[in-house]
Short mmCIF file of C-alpha atoms and ligand atoms in Angstrom, two decimals:
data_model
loop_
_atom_site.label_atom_id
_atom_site.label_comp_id
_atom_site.label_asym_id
_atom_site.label_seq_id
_atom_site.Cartn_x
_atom_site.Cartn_y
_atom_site.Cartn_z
CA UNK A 1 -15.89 29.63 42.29
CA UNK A 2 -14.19 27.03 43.95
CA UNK A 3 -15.51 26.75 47.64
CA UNK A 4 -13.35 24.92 50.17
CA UNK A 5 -14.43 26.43 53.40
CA UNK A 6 -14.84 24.16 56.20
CA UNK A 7 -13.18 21.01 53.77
CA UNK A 8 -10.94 18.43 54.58
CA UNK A 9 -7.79 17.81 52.57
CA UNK A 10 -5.28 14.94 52.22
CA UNK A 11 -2.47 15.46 49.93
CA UNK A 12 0.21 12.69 49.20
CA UNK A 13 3.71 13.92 49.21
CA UNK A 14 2.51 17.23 50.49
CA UNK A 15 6.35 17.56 51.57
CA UNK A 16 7.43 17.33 48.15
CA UNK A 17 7.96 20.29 45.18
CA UNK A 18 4.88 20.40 44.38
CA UNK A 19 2.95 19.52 47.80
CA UNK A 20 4.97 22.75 49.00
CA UNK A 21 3.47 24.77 46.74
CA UNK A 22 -0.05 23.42 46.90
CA UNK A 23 0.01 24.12 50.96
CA UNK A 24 0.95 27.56 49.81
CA UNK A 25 -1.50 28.54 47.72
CA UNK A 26 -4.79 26.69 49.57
CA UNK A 27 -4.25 28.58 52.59
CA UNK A 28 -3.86 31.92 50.64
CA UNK A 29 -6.91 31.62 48.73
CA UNK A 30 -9.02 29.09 50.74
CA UNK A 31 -7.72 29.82 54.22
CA UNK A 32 -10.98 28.09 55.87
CA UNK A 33 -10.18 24.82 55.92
CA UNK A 34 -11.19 22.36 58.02
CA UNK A 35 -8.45 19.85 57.74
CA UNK A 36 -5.46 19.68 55.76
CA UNK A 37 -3.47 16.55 56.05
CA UNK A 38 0.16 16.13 55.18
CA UNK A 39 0.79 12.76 53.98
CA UNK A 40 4.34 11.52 53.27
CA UNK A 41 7.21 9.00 54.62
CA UNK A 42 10.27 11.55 55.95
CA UNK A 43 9.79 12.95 58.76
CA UNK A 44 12.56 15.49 58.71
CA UNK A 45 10.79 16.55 56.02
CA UNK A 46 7.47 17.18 57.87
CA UNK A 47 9.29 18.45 60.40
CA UNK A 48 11.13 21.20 58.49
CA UNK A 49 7.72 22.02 56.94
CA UNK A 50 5.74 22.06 60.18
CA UNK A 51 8.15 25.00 60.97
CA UNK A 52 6.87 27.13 58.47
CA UNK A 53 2.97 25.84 59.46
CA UNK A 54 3.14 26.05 63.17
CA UNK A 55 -0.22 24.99 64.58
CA UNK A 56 -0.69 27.99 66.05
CA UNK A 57 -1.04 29.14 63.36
CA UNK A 58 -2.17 27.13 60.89
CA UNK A 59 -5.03 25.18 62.74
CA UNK A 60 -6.37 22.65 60.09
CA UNK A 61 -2.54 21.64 59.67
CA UNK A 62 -2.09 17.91 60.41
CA UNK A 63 1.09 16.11 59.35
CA UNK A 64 0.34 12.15 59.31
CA UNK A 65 3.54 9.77 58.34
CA UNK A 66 3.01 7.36 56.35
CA UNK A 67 3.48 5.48 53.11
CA UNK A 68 0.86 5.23 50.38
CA UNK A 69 1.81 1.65 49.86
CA UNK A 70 0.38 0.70 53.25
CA UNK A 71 -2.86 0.22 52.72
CA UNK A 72 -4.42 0.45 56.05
CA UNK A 73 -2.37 3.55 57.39
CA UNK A 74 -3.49 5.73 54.11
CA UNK A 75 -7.46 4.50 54.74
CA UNK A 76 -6.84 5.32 58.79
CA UNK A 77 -5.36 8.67 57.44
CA UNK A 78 -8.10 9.47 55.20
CA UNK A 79 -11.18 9.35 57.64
CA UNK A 80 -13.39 12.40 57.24
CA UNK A 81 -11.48 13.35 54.73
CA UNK A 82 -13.36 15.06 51.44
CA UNK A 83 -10.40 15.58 49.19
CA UNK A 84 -7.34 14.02 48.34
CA UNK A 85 -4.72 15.42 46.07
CA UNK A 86 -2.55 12.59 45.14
CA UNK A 87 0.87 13.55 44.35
CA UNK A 88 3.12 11.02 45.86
CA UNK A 89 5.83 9.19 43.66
CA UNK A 90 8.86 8.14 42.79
CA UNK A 91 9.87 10.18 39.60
CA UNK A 92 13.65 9.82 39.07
CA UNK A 93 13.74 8.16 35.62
CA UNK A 94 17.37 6.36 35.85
CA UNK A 95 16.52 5.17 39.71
CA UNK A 96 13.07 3.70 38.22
CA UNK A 97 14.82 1.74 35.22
CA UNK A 98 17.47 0.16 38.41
CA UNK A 99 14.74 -0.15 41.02
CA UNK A 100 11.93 -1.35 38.51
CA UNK A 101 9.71 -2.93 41.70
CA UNK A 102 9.97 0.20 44.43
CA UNK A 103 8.58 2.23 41.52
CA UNK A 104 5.45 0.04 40.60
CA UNK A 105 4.80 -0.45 43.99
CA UNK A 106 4.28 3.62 45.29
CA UNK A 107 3.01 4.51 41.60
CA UNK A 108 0.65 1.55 40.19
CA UNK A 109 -0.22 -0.03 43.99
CA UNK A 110 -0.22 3.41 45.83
CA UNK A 111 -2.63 5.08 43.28
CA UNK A 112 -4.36 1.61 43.79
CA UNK A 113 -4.45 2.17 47.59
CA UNK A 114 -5.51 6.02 47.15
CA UNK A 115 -8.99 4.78 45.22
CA UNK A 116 -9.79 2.18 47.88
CA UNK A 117 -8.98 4.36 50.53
CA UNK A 118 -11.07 7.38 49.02
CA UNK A 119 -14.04 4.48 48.01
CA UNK A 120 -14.38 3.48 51.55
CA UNK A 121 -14.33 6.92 53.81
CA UNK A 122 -16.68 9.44 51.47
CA UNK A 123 -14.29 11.19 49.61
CA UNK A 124 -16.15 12.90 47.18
CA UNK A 125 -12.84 14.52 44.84
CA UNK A 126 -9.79 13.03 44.01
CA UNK A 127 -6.93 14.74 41.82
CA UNK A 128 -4.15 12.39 40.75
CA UNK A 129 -1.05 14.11 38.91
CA UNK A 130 0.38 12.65 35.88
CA UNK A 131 3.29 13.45 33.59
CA UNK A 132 3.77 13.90 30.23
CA UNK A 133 6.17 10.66 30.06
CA UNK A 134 2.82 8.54 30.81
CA UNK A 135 1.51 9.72 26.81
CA UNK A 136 2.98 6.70 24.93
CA UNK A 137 5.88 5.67 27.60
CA UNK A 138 9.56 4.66 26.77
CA UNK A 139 10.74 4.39 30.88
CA UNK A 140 9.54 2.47 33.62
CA UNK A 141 8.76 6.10 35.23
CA UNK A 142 6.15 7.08 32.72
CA UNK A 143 4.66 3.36 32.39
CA UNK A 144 3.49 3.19 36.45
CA UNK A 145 2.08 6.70 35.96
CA UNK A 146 0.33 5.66 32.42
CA UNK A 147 -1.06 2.52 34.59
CA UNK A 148 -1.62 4.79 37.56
CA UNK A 149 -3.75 7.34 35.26
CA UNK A 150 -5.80 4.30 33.70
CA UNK A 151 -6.58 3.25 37.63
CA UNK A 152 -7.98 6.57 38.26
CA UNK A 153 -9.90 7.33 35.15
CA UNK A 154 -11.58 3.65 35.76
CA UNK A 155 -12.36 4.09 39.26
CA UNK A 156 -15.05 6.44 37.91
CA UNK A 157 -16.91 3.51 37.07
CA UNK A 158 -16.65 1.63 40.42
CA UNK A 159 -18.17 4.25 42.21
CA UNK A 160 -21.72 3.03 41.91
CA UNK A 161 -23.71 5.91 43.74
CA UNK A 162 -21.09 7.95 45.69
CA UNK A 163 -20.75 11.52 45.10
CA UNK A 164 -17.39 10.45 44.04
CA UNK A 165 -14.85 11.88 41.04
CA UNK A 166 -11.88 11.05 39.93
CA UNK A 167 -9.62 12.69 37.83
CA UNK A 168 -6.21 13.34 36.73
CA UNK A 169 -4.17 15.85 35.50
CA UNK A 170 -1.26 15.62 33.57
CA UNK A 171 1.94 18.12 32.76
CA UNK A 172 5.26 18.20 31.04
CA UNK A 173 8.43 19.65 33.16
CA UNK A 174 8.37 21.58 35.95
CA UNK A 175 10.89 24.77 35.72
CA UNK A 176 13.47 24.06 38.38
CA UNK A 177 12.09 21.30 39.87
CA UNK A 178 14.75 19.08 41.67
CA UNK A 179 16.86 17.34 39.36
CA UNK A 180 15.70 18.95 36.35
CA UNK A 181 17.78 20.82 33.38
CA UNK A 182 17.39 24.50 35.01
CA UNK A 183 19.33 23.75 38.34
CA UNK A 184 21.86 21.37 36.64
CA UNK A 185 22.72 24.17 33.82
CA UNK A 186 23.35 27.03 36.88
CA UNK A 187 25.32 24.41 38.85
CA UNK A 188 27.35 23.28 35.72
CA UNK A 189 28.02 26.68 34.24
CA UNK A 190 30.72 27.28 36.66
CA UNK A 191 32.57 24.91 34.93
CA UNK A 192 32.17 26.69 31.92
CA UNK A 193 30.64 23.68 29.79
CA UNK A 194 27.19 22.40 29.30
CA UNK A 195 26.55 18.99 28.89
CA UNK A 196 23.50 18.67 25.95
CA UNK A 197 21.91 15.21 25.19
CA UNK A 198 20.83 16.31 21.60
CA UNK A 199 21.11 19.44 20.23
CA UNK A 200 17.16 18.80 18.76
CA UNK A 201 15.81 18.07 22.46
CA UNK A 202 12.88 19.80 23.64
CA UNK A 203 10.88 20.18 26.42
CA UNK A 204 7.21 21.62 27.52
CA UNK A 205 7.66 24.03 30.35
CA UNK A 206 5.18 24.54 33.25
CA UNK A 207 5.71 26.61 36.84
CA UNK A 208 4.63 25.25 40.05
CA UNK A 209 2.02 27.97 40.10
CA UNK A 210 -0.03 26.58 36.63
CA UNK A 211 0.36 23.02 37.89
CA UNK A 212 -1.14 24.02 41.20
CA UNK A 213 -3.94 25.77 39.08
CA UNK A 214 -4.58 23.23 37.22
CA UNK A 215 -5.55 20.63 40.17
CA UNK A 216 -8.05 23.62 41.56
CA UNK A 217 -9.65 24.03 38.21
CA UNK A 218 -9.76 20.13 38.20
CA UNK A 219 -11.18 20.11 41.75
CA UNK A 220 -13.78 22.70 40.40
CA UNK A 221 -14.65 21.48 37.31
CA UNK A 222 -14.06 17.43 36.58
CA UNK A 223 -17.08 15.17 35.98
CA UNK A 224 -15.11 12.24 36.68
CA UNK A 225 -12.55 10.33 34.54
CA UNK A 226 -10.77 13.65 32.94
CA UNK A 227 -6.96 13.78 32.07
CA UNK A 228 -6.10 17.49 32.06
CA UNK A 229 -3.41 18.68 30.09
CA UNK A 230 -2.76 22.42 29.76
CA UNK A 231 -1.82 24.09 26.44
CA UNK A 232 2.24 25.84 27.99
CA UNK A 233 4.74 26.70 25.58
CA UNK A 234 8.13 24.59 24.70
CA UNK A 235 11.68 25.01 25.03
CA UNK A 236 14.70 24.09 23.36
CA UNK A 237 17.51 22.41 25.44
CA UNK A 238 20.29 24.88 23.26
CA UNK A 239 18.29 27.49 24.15
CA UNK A 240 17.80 27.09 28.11
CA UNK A 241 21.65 26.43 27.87
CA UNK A 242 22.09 29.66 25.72
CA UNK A 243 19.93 31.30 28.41
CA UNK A 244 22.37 30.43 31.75
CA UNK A 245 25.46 30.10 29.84
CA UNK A 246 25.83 32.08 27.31
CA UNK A 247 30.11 32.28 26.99
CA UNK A 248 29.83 28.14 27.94
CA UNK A 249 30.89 25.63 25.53
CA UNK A 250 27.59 23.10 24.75
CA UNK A 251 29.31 19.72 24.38
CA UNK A 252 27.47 17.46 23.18
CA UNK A 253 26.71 14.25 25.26
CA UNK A 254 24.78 11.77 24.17
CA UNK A 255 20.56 11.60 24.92
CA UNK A 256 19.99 9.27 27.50
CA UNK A 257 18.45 5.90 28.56
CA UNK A 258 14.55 6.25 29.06
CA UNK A 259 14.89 9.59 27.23
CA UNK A 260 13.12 11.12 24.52
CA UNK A 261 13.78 13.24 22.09
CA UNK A 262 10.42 15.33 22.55
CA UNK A 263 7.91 14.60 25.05
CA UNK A 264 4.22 13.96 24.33
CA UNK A 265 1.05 15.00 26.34
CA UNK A 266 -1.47 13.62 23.90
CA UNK A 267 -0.96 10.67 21.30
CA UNK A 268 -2.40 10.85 18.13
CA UNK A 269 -4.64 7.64 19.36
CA UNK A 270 -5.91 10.12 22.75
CA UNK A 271 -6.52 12.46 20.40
CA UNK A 272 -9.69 10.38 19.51
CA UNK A 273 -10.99 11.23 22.99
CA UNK A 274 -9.85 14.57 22.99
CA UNK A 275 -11.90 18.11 23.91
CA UNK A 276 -9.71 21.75 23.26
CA UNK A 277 -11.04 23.99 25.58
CA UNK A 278 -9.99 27.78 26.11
CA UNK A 279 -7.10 26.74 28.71
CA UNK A 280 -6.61 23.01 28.74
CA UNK A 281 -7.12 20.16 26.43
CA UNK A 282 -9.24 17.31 28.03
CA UNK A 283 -8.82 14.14 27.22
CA UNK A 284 -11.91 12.03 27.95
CA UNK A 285 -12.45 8.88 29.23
CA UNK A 286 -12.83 6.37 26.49
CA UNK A 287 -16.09 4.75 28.28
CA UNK A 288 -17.31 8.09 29.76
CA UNK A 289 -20.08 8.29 32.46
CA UNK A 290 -21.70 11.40 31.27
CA UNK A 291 -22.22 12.44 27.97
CA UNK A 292 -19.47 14.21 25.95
CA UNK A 293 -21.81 16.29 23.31
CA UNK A 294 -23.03 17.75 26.88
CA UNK A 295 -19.77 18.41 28.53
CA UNK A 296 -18.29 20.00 25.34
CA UNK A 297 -21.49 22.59 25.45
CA UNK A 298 -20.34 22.90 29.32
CA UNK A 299 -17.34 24.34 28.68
CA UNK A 300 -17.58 25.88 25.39
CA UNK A 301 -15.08 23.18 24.03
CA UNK A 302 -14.54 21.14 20.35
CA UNK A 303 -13.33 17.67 19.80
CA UNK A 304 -10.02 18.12 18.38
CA UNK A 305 -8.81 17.11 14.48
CA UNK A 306 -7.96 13.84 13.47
CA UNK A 307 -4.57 12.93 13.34
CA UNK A 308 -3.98 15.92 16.25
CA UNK A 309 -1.18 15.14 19.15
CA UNK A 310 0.15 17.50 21.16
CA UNK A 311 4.31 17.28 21.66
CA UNK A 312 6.92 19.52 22.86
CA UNK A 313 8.68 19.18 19.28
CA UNK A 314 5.82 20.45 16.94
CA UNK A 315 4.15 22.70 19.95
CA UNK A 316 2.99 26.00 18.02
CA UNK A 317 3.97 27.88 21.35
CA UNK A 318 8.05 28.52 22.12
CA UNK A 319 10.05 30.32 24.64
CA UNK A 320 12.87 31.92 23.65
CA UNK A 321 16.26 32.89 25.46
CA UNK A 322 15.10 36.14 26.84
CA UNK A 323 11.84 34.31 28.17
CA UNK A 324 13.91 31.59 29.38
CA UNK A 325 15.58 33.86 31.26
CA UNK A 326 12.35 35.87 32.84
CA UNK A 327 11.14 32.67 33.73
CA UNK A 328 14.02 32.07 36.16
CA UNK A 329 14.23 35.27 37.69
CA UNK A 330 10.69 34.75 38.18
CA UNK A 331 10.20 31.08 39.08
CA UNK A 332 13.83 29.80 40.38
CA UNK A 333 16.14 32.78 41.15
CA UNK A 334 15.22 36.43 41.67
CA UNK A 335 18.60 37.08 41.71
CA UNK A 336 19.96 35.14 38.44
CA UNK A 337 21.53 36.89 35.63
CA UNK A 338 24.09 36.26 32.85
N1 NAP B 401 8.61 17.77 39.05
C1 NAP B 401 8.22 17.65 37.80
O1 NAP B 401 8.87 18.16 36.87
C2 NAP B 401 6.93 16.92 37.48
C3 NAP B 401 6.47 17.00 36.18
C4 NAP B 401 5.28 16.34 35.87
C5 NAP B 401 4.60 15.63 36.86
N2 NAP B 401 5.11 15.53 38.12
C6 NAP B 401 4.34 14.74 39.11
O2 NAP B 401 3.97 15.60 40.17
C7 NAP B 401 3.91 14.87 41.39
C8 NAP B 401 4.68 15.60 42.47
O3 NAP B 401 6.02 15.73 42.05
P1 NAP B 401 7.06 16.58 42.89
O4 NAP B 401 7.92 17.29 41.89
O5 NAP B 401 6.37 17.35 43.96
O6 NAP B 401 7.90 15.38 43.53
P2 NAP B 401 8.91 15.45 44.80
O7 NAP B 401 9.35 16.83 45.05
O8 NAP B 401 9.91 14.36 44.58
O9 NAP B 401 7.96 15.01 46.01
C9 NAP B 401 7.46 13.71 46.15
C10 NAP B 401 6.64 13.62 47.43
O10 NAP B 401 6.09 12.31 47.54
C11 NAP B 401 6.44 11.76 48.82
N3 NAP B 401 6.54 10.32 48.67
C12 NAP B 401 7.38 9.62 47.87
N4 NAP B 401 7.13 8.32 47.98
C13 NAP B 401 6.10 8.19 48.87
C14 NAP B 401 5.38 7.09 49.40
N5 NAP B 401 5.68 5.84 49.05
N6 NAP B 401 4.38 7.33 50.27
C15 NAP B 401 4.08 8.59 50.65
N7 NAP B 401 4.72 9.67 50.18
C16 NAP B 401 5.71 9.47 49.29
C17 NAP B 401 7.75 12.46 49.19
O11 NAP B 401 7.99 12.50 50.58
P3 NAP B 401 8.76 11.31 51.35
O12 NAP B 401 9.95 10.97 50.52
O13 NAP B 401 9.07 11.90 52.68
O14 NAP B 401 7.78 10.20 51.45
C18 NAP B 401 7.44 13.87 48.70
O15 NAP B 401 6.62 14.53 49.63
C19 NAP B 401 4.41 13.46 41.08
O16 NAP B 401 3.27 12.62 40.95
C20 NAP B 401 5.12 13.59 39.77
O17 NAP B 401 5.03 12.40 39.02
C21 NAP B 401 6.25 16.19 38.45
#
């Protein structure tokens, strides 16, 4: 069992979707904490999230500003700190293709800034979340988190004698997460047409709850140098459309710069380095600390089959319109029906 009492926390961009959510379920299940640090840049943000965390309240809460490109501020920030969650970024694919720069400098030198700053105060766990546009990138987005996941796998072997891990995990879209297809579809449907890239498209689907999951079973259970990806079922872009809109015309517009048809978690070349356990897959660092034969026996796992990759598109795993719709009610609005 995951043990957190009397721990100190930083999370990165703990104002953010999935920060929110994280905050939420620590302090219902781990409620002991010693410290838990909200790290971000807004502070009307912080501010509108401090109301919900007074520190009366909520005693370990500490809400630090700050950017995870500066350097100094983030090592400052992370002094007695045992844990960091790192999910900071910028993750808008169109403003990452314009602003190619701002994005390499919070994803590649922030997760950069993260390692030194968790190297230097004895930070013994470090989660870093990925995407499933990292596996085999077409967009500026999913390259800085590709070279932000190769950072944190390889920091593993900088750590010389520190009780020190790193690892990462890594999941495909988040259902009604800001910007994404869900909240565009309910918005749009008023209209009474759906715009749909390709009528083909798919996507994997994931709630807030399983990503936040994820990072404590990663807390619990990494050796250092993990990428976590969890087995979640796919979608079809028709069928989330059929789901909201059922009377709505789907026009069809066109897929996208920096889009892909299906998105990939593991490439047929990670697949080399890849353990199926009962939840997750695991892909393993490709010069591992610790010995694989061992950590498979740990966790009851198998290397996976040649050839294997594991894509939205060819996922055995589907949710259909009905689904689609429970997961709404259940994970974006109680109140939603057709
Ligand atoms: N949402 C998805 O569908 C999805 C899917 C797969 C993976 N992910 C990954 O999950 C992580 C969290 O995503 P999310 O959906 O929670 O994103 P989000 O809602 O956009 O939140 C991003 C957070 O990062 C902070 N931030 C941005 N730039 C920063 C900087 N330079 N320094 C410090 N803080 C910064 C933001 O606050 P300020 O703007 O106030 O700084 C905010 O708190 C990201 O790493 C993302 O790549 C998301």
């Amino acid at each position: 069992m995951l043990d957190l009492t009397n721990k100190s926390i930083l999370i990165t961009g703990g104002t953010g979707s999935f920060g929110k959510k994280f905050v939420e379920m620590v302090y219902q299940r781990h409620p002991n904490l010693k410290r838990l640090v909200i790290y971000s840049r807004d502070e009307l943000k912080q501010f509108e999230m401090a109301q919900y965390y007074p520190q009366s309240n909520y005693k370990s809460i500490r809400f630090f500003i700050g950017d995870v490109r500066d350097a100094e501020r983030l090592k400052r920030a992370c002094e007695g700190v045992d844990i960091i969650i790192h999910a900071a970024a910028l993750k808008q694919v169109p403003a990452a293709e314009y602003n190619p720069m701002e994005c390499i400098k919070t994803n590649v030198f922030g997760a950069e800034n993260v390692i030194n700053a968790a190297l230097d105060n004895g930070v013994q766990r470090v989660v870093a979340l990925s995407t499933d546009k990292a596996a085999a990138p077409i967009n500026l987005y999913g390259a800085t988190k590709l070279c932000s996941d190769k950072l944190f796998v390889a920091a593993n072997n900088m750590k010389g004698s520190r009780d020190l891990r790193f690892s990462v995990v890594r999941y495909g879209n988040v259902i009604g997460s800001r910007g994404s297809v869900v909240p565009f579809f309910m918005e749009k449907r008023k209209d009474g047409v759906l715009p749909i890239t390709h009528t083909d498209m798919t996507r994997f689907n994931i709630s807030l709850e399983d990503g936040v999951e994820m990072v404590f079973h990663a807390l619990e259970h990494a050796w250092g140098g993990e990428i976590f990806v969890p087995k979640i079922p796919s979608y079809r872009i028709t069928d989330v459309a059929e789901a909201i809109g059922p009377n709505c015309e789907q026009k069809i517009v066109g897929i996208r710069p920096g889009e892909k048809l299906h998105e990939e978690m593991i490439t047929e070349t990670d697949s080399l380095n890849t353990v199926e356990t009962a939840k997750y897959y695991v892909i393993t660092p490709s010069t591992p600390t610790w010995d694989v034969e061992a950590y498979m026996k740990a966790f009851n796992g198998r290397q996976v089959e040649m050839g294997f990759k594991y894509n939205s598109g060819t996922n055995t795993d589907w949710l259909n319109v009905d689904q689609l719709r429970e997961q709404i009610r259940e994970h974006v609005d109680a109140d939603f029906s057709v």
